[in-house]
mmCIF file of C-alpha atoms and ligand atoms in Angstrom:
data_model
loop_
_atom_site.group_PDB
_atom_site.id
_atom_site.type_symbol
_atom_site.label_atom_id
_atom_site.label_comp_id
_atom_site.label_asym_id
_atom_site.label_seq_id
_atom_site.Cartn_x
_atom_site.Cartn_y
_atom_site.Cartn_z
ATOM 1 C CA MET F 252 -0.028 0.089 -0.001
ATOM 2 C CA LYS F 253 2.689 2.466 1.026
ATOM 3 C CA LYS F 254 4.753 1.585 -2.170
ATOM 4 C CA TYR F 255 1.658 2.181 -4.054
ATOM 5 C CA PHE F 256 1.386 5.874 -2.797
ATOM 6 C CA ILE F 257 5.079 6.528 -3.229
ATOM 7 C CA ARG F 258 4.862 5.344 -6.988
ATOM 8 C CA LYS F 259 1.636 7.641 -7.215
ATOM 9 C CA LEU F 260 3.510 10.496 -5.570
ATOM 10 C CA PHE F 261 6.434 10.007 -8.016
ATOM 11 C CA ARG F 262 4.125 9.750 -10.923
ATOM 12 C CA SER F 263 2.318 13.008 -10.226
ATOM 13 C CA ALA F 264 5.581 14.822 -9.511
ATOM 14 C CA PHE F 265 6.919 13.614 -12.799
ATOM 15 C CA LEU F 266 3.816 14.624 -14.819
ATOM 16 C CA MET F 267 3.731 18.113 -13.056
ATOM 17 C CA ALA F 268 7.441 18.641 -14.109
ATOM 18 C CA GLY F 269 6.494 17.659 -17.660
ATOM 19 C CA ALA F 270 3.534 19.997 -17.674
ATOM 20 C CA MET F 271 5.644 22.792 -16.347
ATOM 21 C CA PHE F 272 8.355 22.055 -18.907
ATOM 22 C CA PHE F 273 5.713 22.192 -21.732
ATOM 23 C CA SER F 274 4.268 25.279 -20.802
ATOM 24 C CA ILE F 275 7.531 27.106 -20.203
ATOM 25 C CA SER F 276 8.692 25.965 -23.590
ATOM 26 C CA PHE F 277 5.458 26.761 -25.257
ATOM 27 C CA VAL F 278 5.431 30.380 -23.956
ATOM 28 C CA LYS F 279 9.109 30.815 -24.266
ATOM 29 C CA ALA F 280 9.310 34.582 -24.666
ATOM 30 C CA GLN F 281 11.208 36.169 -27.584
ATOM 31 C CA THR F 282 13.944 38.421 -26.189
ATOM 32 C CA LYS F 283 13.589 42.208 -26.362
ATOM 33 C CA ALA F 284 16.449 42.281 -28.879
ATOM 34 C CA GLU F 285 14.752 39.725 -31.094
ATOM 35 C CA ILE F 286 11.373 41.557 -31.093
ATOM 36 C CA GLU F 287 13.272 44.947 -31.593
ATOM 37 C CA SER F 288 15.213 43.770 -34.644
ATOM 38 C CA ALA F 289 12.170 42.170 -36.299
ATOM 39 C CA ILE F 290 10.051 45.385 -35.971
ATOM 40 C CA LYS F 291 12.999 47.550 -37.130
ATOM 41 C CA GLU F 292 13.333 45.257 -40.174
ATOM 42 C CA ALA F 293 9.653 45.540 -40.805
ATOM 43 C CA TYR F 294 9.607 49.305 -40.494
ATOM 44 C CA GLU F 295 12.380 49.684 -42.984
ATOM 45 C CA LYS F 296 10.939 47.299 -45.508
ATOM 46 C CA PHE F 297 7.713 48.818 -45.649
ATOM 47 C CA LYS F 298 7.901 52.459 -44.546
ATOM 48 C CA ASP F 299 7.998 53.803 -48.096
ATOM 49 C CA LEU F 300 5.059 51.827 -49.289
ATOM 50 C CA LYS F 301 2.444 53.870 -50.848
ATOM 51 C CA GLU F 302 -0.403 51.429 -51.478
ATOM 52 C CA GLY F 303 -3.708 52.006 -50.096
ATOM 53 C CA LYS F 304 -5.896 55.118 -49.198
ATOM 54 C CA ASN F 305 -7.457 56.606 -46.033
ATOM 55 C CA ALA F 306 -11.167 55.934 -45.583
ATOM 56 C CA ASP F 307 -13.277 58.762 -46.737
ATOM 57 C CA TYR F 308 -16.693 57.612 -46.042
ATOM 58 C CA ILE F 309 -16.389 59.485 -42.649
ATOM 59 C CA LYS F 310 -15.267 62.757 -44.044
ATOM 60 C CA GLU F 311 -12.714 63.442 -41.105
ATOM 61 C CA LEU F 312 -10.834 60.243 -41.725
ATOM 62 C CA ALA F 313 -9.815 61.686 -45.189
ATOM 63 C CA THR F 314 -7.947 64.544 -43.491
ATOM 64 C CA VAL F 315 -5.802 62.247 -41.274
ATOM 65 C CA ASP F 316 -2.008 62.263 -42.326
ATOM 66 C CA PRO F 317 -1.374 59.239 -44.262
ATOM 67 C CA ASN F 318 2.000 59.021 -43.317
ATOM 68 C CA ILE F 319 1.562 58.300 -39.713
ATOM 69 C CA PHE F 320 3.424 55.090 -39.036
ATOM 70 C CA GLY F 321 3.824 53.801 -35.714
ATOM 71 C CA ILE F 322 4.561 50.158 -34.377
ATOM 72 C CA ALA F 323 4.323 48.958 -30.815
ATOM 73 C CA VAL F 324 4.896 45.690 -29.004
ATOM 74 C CA VAL F 325 3.827 45.048 -25.290
ATOM 75 C CA THR F 326 5.087 41.693 -23.796
ATOM 76 C CA THR F 327 3.042 39.846 -21.095
ATOM 77 C CA ASP F 328 5.830 40.575 -18.752
ATOM 78 C CA GLY F 329 5.334 44.493 -19.225
ATOM 79 C CA GLN F 330 8.151 45.500 -21.596
ATOM 80 C CA VAL F 331 7.050 48.099 -24.114
ATOM 81 C CA ILE F 332 8.920 48.375 -27.464
ATOM 82 C CA THR F 333 7.953 51.044 -29.870
ATOM 83 C CA LEU F 334 9.126 52.422 -33.173
ATOM 84 C CA GLY F 335 8.315 55.292 -35.363
ATOM 85 C CA ASP F 336 5.192 57.608 -34.732
ATOM 86 C CA ILE F 337 3.612 56.758 -31.619
ATOM 87 C CA LYS F 338 2.601 60.330 -30.656
ATOM 88 C CA SER F 339 -0.079 60.730 -33.399
ATOM 89 C CA MET F 340 -3.494 59.652 -32.476
ATOM 90 C CA VAL F 341 -6.016 58.111 -34.606
ATOM 91 C CA SER F 342 -9.522 57.086 -33.901
ATOM 92 C CA ILE F 343 -9.815 53.558 -32.747
ATOM 93 C CA GLN F 344 -12.964 52.842 -35.015
ATOM 94 C CA SER F 345 -13.842 49.104 -35.131
ATOM 95 C CA VAL F 346 -11.151 47.901 -32.903
ATOM 96 C CA SER F 347 -13.188 49.323 -30.069
ATOM 97 C CA LYS F 348 -15.656 46.490 -30.891
ATOM 98 C CA VAL F 349 -13.287 43.984 -29.217
ATOM 99 C CA PHE F 350 -13.368 45.855 -25.936
ATOM 100 C CA THR F 351 -16.932 46.633 -25.844
ATOM 101 C CA MET F 352 -17.704 42.968 -26.577
ATOM 102 C CA ALA F 353 -15.286 41.946 -23.852
ATOM 103 C CA LYS F 354 -17.006 43.897 -21.230
ATOM 104 C CA VAL F 355 -20.283 42.546 -22.173
ATOM 105 C CA LEU F 356 -18.885 39.142 -21.953
ATOM 106 C CA GLU F 357 -17.650 40.132 -18.605
ATOM 107 C CA GLU F 358 -20.958 41.384 -17.346
ATOM 108 C CA GLN F 359 -23.214 38.776 -18.891
ATOM 109 C CA GLY F 360 -21.175 35.701 -19.895
ATOM 110 C CA PRO F 361 -20.685 33.945 -23.137
ATOM 111 C CA GLN F 362 -24.280 32.538 -23.380
ATOM 112 C CA ALA F 363 -25.825 35.898 -23.477
ATOM 113 C CA ILE F 364 -23.390 36.831 -26.384
ATOM 114 C CA GLN F 365 -24.370 33.592 -28.178
ATOM 115 C CA ASP F 366 -28.056 33.995 -27.755
ATOM 116 C CA LYS F 367 -28.652 37.814 -28.002
ATOM 117 C CA ILE F 368 -26.089 38.514 -30.691
ATOM 118 C CA GLY F 369 -24.340 35.360 -32.364
ATOM 119 C CA VAL F 370 -20.678 34.561 -32.947
ATOM 120 C CA ASP F 371 -20.719 33.649 -36.722
ATOM 121 C CA ALA F 372 -19.227 35.227 -39.606
ATOM 122 C CA THR F 373 -21.766 36.960 -41.729
ATOM 123 C CA GLY F 374 -19.626 36.279 -44.788
ATOM 124 C CA LEU F 375 -20.768 40.033 -46.028
ATOM 125 C CA ARG F 376 -19.425 43.366 -45.482
ATOM 126 C CA PHE F 377 -19.065 44.877 -41.998
ATOM 127 C CA ASN F 378 -21.794 47.342 -42.379
ATOM 128 C CA SER F 379 -24.091 45.019 -44.342
ATOM 129 C CA ILE F 380 -27.994 45.401 -43.972
ATOM 130 C CA VAL F 381 -28.483 42.323 -45.894
ATOM 131 C CA ALA F 382 -26.671 40.237 -43.375
ATOM 132 C CA VAL F 383 -29.157 41.327 -40.823
ATOM 133 C CA GLU F 384 -32.188 40.903 -43.126
ATOM 134 C CA LEU F 385 -31.043 37.402 -44.305
ATOM 135 C CA GLN F 386 -30.827 35.818 -40.822
ATOM 136 C CA LYS F 387 -33.478 37.987 -39.144
ATOM 137 C CA GLY F 388 -30.917 39.774 -36.984
ATOM 138 C CA LYS F 389 -29.286 36.332 -35.914
ATOM 139 C CA GLU F 390 -26.024 34.823 -36.751
ATOM 140 C CA ILE F 391 -24.111 38.033 -36.540
ATOM 141 C CA ASN F 392 -21.244 38.659 -34.252
ATOM 142 C CA PRO F 393 -20.051 41.560 -32.075
ATOM 143 C CA LEU F 394 -17.064 42.631 -34.514
ATOM 144 C CA VAL F 395 -19.428 43.672 -37.423
ATOM 145 C CA ASN F 396 -21.442 46.655 -37.147
ATOM 146 C CA PRO F 397 -24.896 45.149 -36.430
ATOM 147 C CA GLY F 398 -23.335 43.147 -33.539
ATOM 148 C CA ALA F 399 -21.236 46.060 -32.372
ATOM 149 C CA ILE F 400 -24.254 48.236 -31.970
ATOM 150 C CA ALA F 401 -26.154 45.363 -30.250
ATOM 151 C CA SER F 402 -23.129 45.134 -27.832
ATOM 152 C CA SER F 403 -23.184 48.849 -27.076
ATOM 153 C CA SER F 404 -27.054 48.388 -26.443
ATOM 154 C CA LEU F 405 -26.260 45.576 -23.996
ATOM 155 C CA ILE F 406 -23.543 47.194 -22.074
ATOM 156 C CA GLY F 407 -24.147 47.848 -18.423
ATOM 157 C CA GLY F 408 -25.455 51.267 -17.541
ATOM 158 C CA ALA F 409 -28.992 52.627 -16.900
ATOM 159 C CA ASP F 410 -28.822 55.479 -19.457
ATOM 160 C CA SER F 411 -26.847 56.412 -22.285
ATOM 161 C CA ALA F 412 -24.370 58.577 -20.348
ATOM 162 C CA ALA F 413 -23.651 55.451 -17.954
ATOM 163 C CA LYS F 414 -23.309 53.253 -20.790
ATOM 164 C CA MET F 415 -20.834 55.549 -22.442
ATOM 165 C CA LYS F 416 -18.855 55.818 -19.182
ATOM 166 C CA ASN F 417 -18.816 52.083 -18.888
ATOM 167 C CA ILE F 418 -17.206 52.020 -22.422
ATOM 168 C CA MET F 419 -14.796 54.652 -21.773
ATOM 169 C CA ASP F 420 -13.642 52.957 -18.521
ATOM 170 C CA ILE F 421 -13.018 49.515 -20.051
ATOM 171 C CA HIS F 422 -11.175 51.051 -22.903
ATOM 172 C CA SER F 423 -9.051 53.063 -20.568
ATOM 173 C CA ALA F 424 -8.415 49.849 -18.319
ATOM 174 C CA PHE F 425 -7.195 47.921 -21.313
ATOM 175 C CA ALA F 426 -4.878 50.950 -22.524
ATOM 176 C CA GLY F 427 -3.709 51.618 -18.966
ATOM 177 C CA ARG F 428 -4.514 55.388 -19.168
ATOM 178 C CA GLU F 429 -7.345 57.468 -19.480
ATOM 179 C CA LEU F 430 -8.475 57.561 -23.073
ATOM 180 C CA SER F 431 -10.518 60.557 -24.687
ATOM 181 C CA LEU F 432 -12.848 61.237 -27.766
ATOM 182 C CA ASN F 433 -11.814 62.720 -30.949
ATOM 183 C CA TRP F 434 -14.897 65.052 -31.106
ATOM 184 C CA PRO F 435 -14.343 66.121 -34.813
ATOM 185 C CA VAL F 436 -14.349 62.353 -35.894
ATOM 186 C CA TYR F 437 -17.447 61.721 -33.793
ATOM 187 C CA VAL F 438 -19.398 64.765 -35.134
ATOM 188 C CA SER F 439 -18.334 63.997 -38.617
ATOM 189 C CA GLU F 440 -19.414 60.304 -38.492
ATOM 190 C CA ALA F 441 -22.742 61.215 -36.298
ATOM 191 C CA GLY F 442 -23.967 63.418 -39.093
ATOM 192 C CA ASP F 443 -23.788 60.808 -41.562
ATOM 193 C CA ASN F 444 -24.525 57.477 -40.063
ATOM 194 C CA LEU F 445 -27.838 56.679 -41.312
ATOM 195 C CA ARG F 446 -26.712 53.233 -42.452
ATOM 196 C CA ASN F 447 -25.771 52.347 -38.951
ATOM 197 C CA GLN F 448 -29.100 53.838 -37.697
ATOM 198 C CA ALA F 449 -30.912 51.587 -40.168
ATOM 199 C CA ILE F 450 -29.047 48.712 -38.980
ATOM 200 C CA ALA F 451 -29.916 49.281 -35.337
ATOM 201 C CA HIS F 452 -33.682 49.884 -36.333
ATOM 202 C CA LEU F 453 -33.817 46.661 -38.474
ATOM 203 C CA LEU F 454 -32.344 44.766 -35.337
ATOM 204 C CA LYS F 455 -34.863 46.307 -33.137
ATOM 205 C CA ALA F 456 -37.601 45.075 -35.463
ATOM 206 C CA TYR F 457 -36.342 41.576 -35.065
ATOM 207 C CA GLY F 458 -36.167 41.853 -31.250
ATOM 208 C CA ARG F 459 -32.243 41.989 -31.213
ATOM 209 C CA MET F 460 -31.772 45.636 -30.120
ATOM 210 C CA TYR F 461 -31.571 46.155 -26.311
ATOM 211 C CA PHE F 462 -31.718 49.718 -25.850
ATOM 212 C CA ASP F 463 -33.159 52.709 -27.780
ATOM 213 C CA PRO F 464 -31.571 52.141 -31.470
ATOM 214 C CA VAL F 465 -30.950 55.810 -32.103
ATOM 215 C CA GLN F 466 -29.026 56.101 -28.550
ATOM 216 C CA ALA F 467 -27.269 52.705 -29.069
ATOM 217 C CA THR F 468 -25.923 53.980 -32.521
ATOM 218 C CA ASP F 469 -24.785 57.308 -31.014
ATOM 219 C CA ILE F 470 -22.891 55.329 -28.239
ATOM 220 C CA TYR F 471 -21.203 53.157 -30.849
ATOM 221 C CA THR F 472 -20.303 56.238 -32.829
ATOM 222 C CA LYS F 473 -18.673 57.706 -29.987
ATOM 223 C CA GLN F 474 -16.821 54.650 -28.945
ATOM 224 C CA CYS F 475 -15.455 54.478 -32.487
ATOM 225 C CA ALA F 476 -14.128 58.123 -32.037
ATOM 226 C CA ILE F 477 -11.952 57.131 -29.085
ATOM 227 C CA ASN F 478 -8.532 58.420 -29.823
ATOM 228 C CA VAL F 479 -5.593 55.898 -29.588
ATOM 229 C CA ASN F 480 -1.963 55.545 -30.818
ATOM 230 C CA ALA F 481 0.086 52.524 -31.683
ATOM 231 C CA LYS F 482 1.342 52.071 -28.037
ATOM 232 C CA ASP F 483 -2.305 52.336 -26.673
ATOM 233 C CA LEU F 484 -3.447 49.504 -29.031
ATOM 234 C CA ALA F 485 -0.353 47.437 -28.221
ATOM 235 C CA VAL F 486 -1.209 47.771 -24.355
ATOM 236 C CA MET F 487 -4.686 46.799 -25.132
ATOM 237 C CA ALA F 488 -3.485 43.723 -27.136
ATOM 238 C CA GLY F 489 -0.958 42.874 -24.624
ATOM 239 C CA THR F 490 -3.726 42.732 -21.900
ATOM 240 C CA LEU F 491 -5.516 40.309 -24.112
ATOM 241 C CA ALA F 492 -2.270 38.309 -24.558
ATOM 242 C CA ASN F 493 -1.736 38.289 -20.775
ATOM 243 C CA GLY F 494 -5.248 36.657 -19.992
ATOM 244 C CA GLY F 495 -6.977 40.039 -19.056
ATOM 245 C CA VAL F 496 -4.484 41.550 -16.777
ATOM 246 C CA ASN F 497 -2.697 44.652 -17.911
ATOM 247 C CA PRO F 498 0.808 43.863 -18.177
ATOM 248 C CA VAL F 499 1.824 47.576 -17.623
ATOM 249 C CA THR F 500 -0.420 48.604 -14.849
ATOM 250 C CA LYS F 501 -0.621 44.906 -13.556
ATOM 251 C CA LYS F 502 -4.337 45.636 -12.887
ATOM 252 C CA LYS F 503 -6.942 43.020 -13.644
ATOM 253 C CA VAL F 504 -9.278 44.258 -16.469
ATOM 254 C CA VAL F 505 -11.219 41.238 -17.383
ATOM 255 C CA SER F 506 -11.115 37.463 -16.531
ATOM 256 C CA PRO F 507 -9.154 34.906 -18.384
ATOM 257 C CA SER F 508 -12.447 33.355 -19.477
ATOM 258 C CA THR F 509 -13.681 36.544 -21.118
ATOM 259 C CA VAL F 510 -10.431 36.613 -23.023
ATOM 260 C CA MET F 511 -10.934 32.885 -23.980
ATOM 261 C CA TYR F 512 -14.143 34.090 -25.668
ATOM 262 C CA THR F 513 -13.176 37.128 -27.118
ATOM 263 C CA LEU F 514 -10.109 35.914 -29.081
ATOM 264 C CA PRO F 515 -12.095 33.204 -31.167
ATOM 265 C CA VAL F 516 -14.316 35.929 -32.552
ATOM 266 C CA MET F 517 -11.234 38.003 -33.483
ATOM 267 C CA VAL F 518 -10.134 35.086 -35.448
ATOM 268 C CA THR F 519 -13.361 34.618 -37.103
ATOM 269 C CA ALA F 520 -14.240 38.425 -37.991
ATOM 270 C CA GLY F 521 -11.337 40.620 -37.000
ATOM 271 C CA LEU F 522 -10.270 41.660 -40.296
ATOM 272 C CA TYR F 523 -13.345 42.185 -42.359
ATOM 273 C CA ASP F 524 -13.781 40.214 -45.450
ATOM 274 C CA ASN F 525 -10.001 39.176 -45.145
ATOM 275 C CA ALA F 526 -10.308 37.477 -41.993
ATOM 276 C CA GLY F 527 -9.581 34.246 -43.673
ATOM 277 C CA ILE F 528 -6.547 35.522 -45.584
ATOM 278 C CA TRP F 529 -5.312 37.017 -42.328
ATOM 279 C CA LEU F 530 -5.616 33.783 -40.464
ATOM 280 C CA PHE F 531 -4.142 31.766 -43.157
ATOM 281 C CA ASN F 532 -0.958 34.038 -43.103
ATOM 282 C CA THR F 533 -0.406 34.636 -39.301
ATOM 283 C CA GLY F 534 -2.740 32.337 -37.484
ATOM 284 C CA LEU F 535 -3.376 35.074 -34.988
ATOM 285 C CA PRO F 536 -6.524 36.810 -33.426
ATOM 286 C CA ALA F 537 -6.621 40.463 -34.597
ATOM 287 C CA LYS F 538 -8.752 43.446 -35.231
ATOM 288 C CA SER F 539 -8.590 46.492 -37.530
ATOM 289 C CA GLY F 540 -10.395 49.713 -37.693
ATOM 290 C CA VAL F 541 -10.985 52.169 -40.740
ATOM 291 C CA GLY F 542 -8.784 54.655 -38.739
ATOM 292 C CA GLY F 543 -5.604 52.696 -39.614
ATOM 293 C CA GLY F 544 -5.063 50.653 -36.500
ATOM 294 C CA LEU F 545 -4.483 47.131 -36.369
ATOM 295 C CA LEU F 546 -3.778 44.976 -33.268
ATOM 296 C CA ALA F 547 -2.729 41.380 -33.126
ATOM 297 C CA VAL F 548 -2.595 39.052 -30.030
ATOM 298 C CA VAL F 549 0.094 36.449 -29.547
ATOM 299 C CA PRO F 550 -1.404 34.604 -26.563
ATOM 300 C CA GLY F 551 0.796 34.292 -23.547
ATOM 301 C CA LYS F 552 3.399 36.252 -25.430
ATOM 302 C CA PHE F 553 2.649 39.730 -26.577
ATOM 303 C CA GLY F 554 0.420 42.257 -28.088
ATOM 304 C CA ILE F 555 1.506 44.135 -31.208
ATOM 305 C CA ALA F 556 -0.083 46.968 -32.925
ATOM 306 C CA VAL F 557 0.381 49.333 -35.857
ATOM 307 C CA VAL F 558 -1.161 52.504 -36.974
ATOM 308 C CA SER F 559 -1.028 53.482 -40.573
ATOM 309 C CA PRO F 560 -4.043 55.037 -42.075
ATOM 310 C CA PRO F 561 -4.059 54.076 -45.853
ATOM 311 C CA LEU F 562 -6.397 50.954 -46.116
ATOM 312 C CA ASP F 563 -6.888 48.252 -48.739
ATOM 313 C CA ALA F 564 -10.300 47.524 -50.524
ATOM 314 C CA ALA F 565 -11.255 45.506 -47.600
ATOM 315 C CA GLY F 566 -10.783 48.384 -44.987
ATOM 316 C CA ASN F 567 -7.590 46.827 -43.309
ATOM 317 C CA SER F 568 -4.446 49.042 -42.969
ATOM 318 C CA VAL F 569 -1.937 47.965 -45.930
ATOM 319 C CA LYS F 570 1.375 48.531 -43.993
ATOM 320 C CA ALA F 571 -0.170 47.283 -40.639
ATOM 321 C CA GLN F 572 -1.011 43.973 -42.071
ATOM 322 C CA LYS F 573 2.523 43.742 -43.961
ATOM 323 C CA VAL F 574 4.556 44.660 -40.615
ATOM 324 C CA ILE F 575 2.634 42.207 -38.380
ATOM 325 C CA ALA F 576 2.804 39.328 -40.824
ATOM 326 C CA TYR F 577 6.396 39.983 -41.366
ATOM 327 C CA VAL F 578 7.203 39.873 -37.519
ATOM 328 C CA VAL F 579 5.049 36.738 -37.235
ATOM 329 C CA ASP F 580 6.954 35.076 -39.952
ATOM 330 C CA LYS F 581 10.299 36.324 -38.612
ATOM 331 C CA LEU F 582 9.750 35.171 -34.972
ATOM 332 C CA LYS F 583 7.886 32.162 -35.821
ATOM 333 C CA LEU F 584 4.784 33.203 -33.911
ATOM 334 C CA ASN F 585 2.104 31.424 -35.897
ATOM 335 C CA PRO F 586 0.504 29.020 -33.255
ATOM 336 C CA TYR F 587 -0.184 26.454 -35.922
ATOM 337 C CA LEU F 588 3.516 26.330 -36.693
ATOM 338 C CA ILE F 589 4.214 23.141 -34.801
ATOM 339 C CA THR F 590 7.646 21.765 -34.126
ATOM 340 C CA PRO F 591 7.374 17.837 -34.295
ATOM 341 C CA LYS F 592 8.714 16.116 -31.314
ATOM 342 C CA ASN F 593 10.802 13.533 -33.356
HETATM 343 N N1 LIG G 620 -17.457 53.729 -37.141
HETATM 344 C C1 LIG G 620 -17.171 52.976 -38.451
HETATM 345 C C2 LIG G 620 -18.466 52.456 -38.925
HETATM 346 O O1 LIG G 620 -19.309 52.177 -38.080
HETATM 347 C C3 LIG G 620 -16.284 51.824 -37.995
HETATM 348 C C4 LIG G 620 -16.113 50.869 -39.259
HETATM 349 C C5 LIG G 620 -14.792 50.324 -39.043
HETATM 350 O O2 LIG G 620 -13.551 50.614 -38.393
HETATM 351 O O3 LIG G 620 -14.737 49.114 -39.493
HETATM 352 O O4 LIG G 620 -18.618 52.506 -40.145
#
């Protein structure tokens, strides 16, 4: 009997040591020097690229300097590495959808997101009205406009101001500093967002809007106008990479479970109609916005973000996609790149 227990003890010690070795080798951090050299190479390689064009369907975005080009990495142990322009602020736009969704997940759990919004790719453009109509408001997800406006309607807060404060607070907690609104961008979009208002009303007609549709659209439009730079976005991505604890402030922002349910939606729908191509090339959860920001999450290792306003036809920053894909390749970060054991 005693022998049995000793054997059992040895066996569990052995398994534990094995598991520890596995997790350490799996999340083995790239050194700061390796990351610095990879982003420097990418910066040099793509800095003169002239492809793409600023979004102009929101008039104010057409006036943003297309030469803004900043890269930032924030590791899960709190190192911040930046290159290029990290001073210029751009509006966060669709990248905000991730953090509002995360807060709704935190408040209401994954079942509510599944039942009240959906987590499937629509296969249609991010602001498609047809996508809502085809599925009677179902089978959408929080990273396209209908699902994002529904998230803004679901977020905690008794009235519009309280909901907006909740959204500002969660974005600031993810970024590790108090963020603020870009009013000209907000005013510019708010005066011209009939399409998003139509989406919100159609959702309401199908019983899938959980607050006044005009106010929910307004909250959503404001959240899209939050000002960020590449470093802010990288801290936000780093917080997701670190299971919901901000690696810079060390504060818990959301639970590991919320992150676990957030990342797959980013994989499914993070880069508009090119989410599949992005995943094929990088294997990473990511989110872009028409302001020119793009962030990607390397789970357990780091968050990386690039700001560069010119977009491709799908609405993703051209330089940002190229820089991140280059770094992923260089540092072998694709989680589906598996080293055989023998
Ligand atoms: N505020 C923008 C819209 O609703 C966000 C679009 C985006 O970044 O994809 O059209």
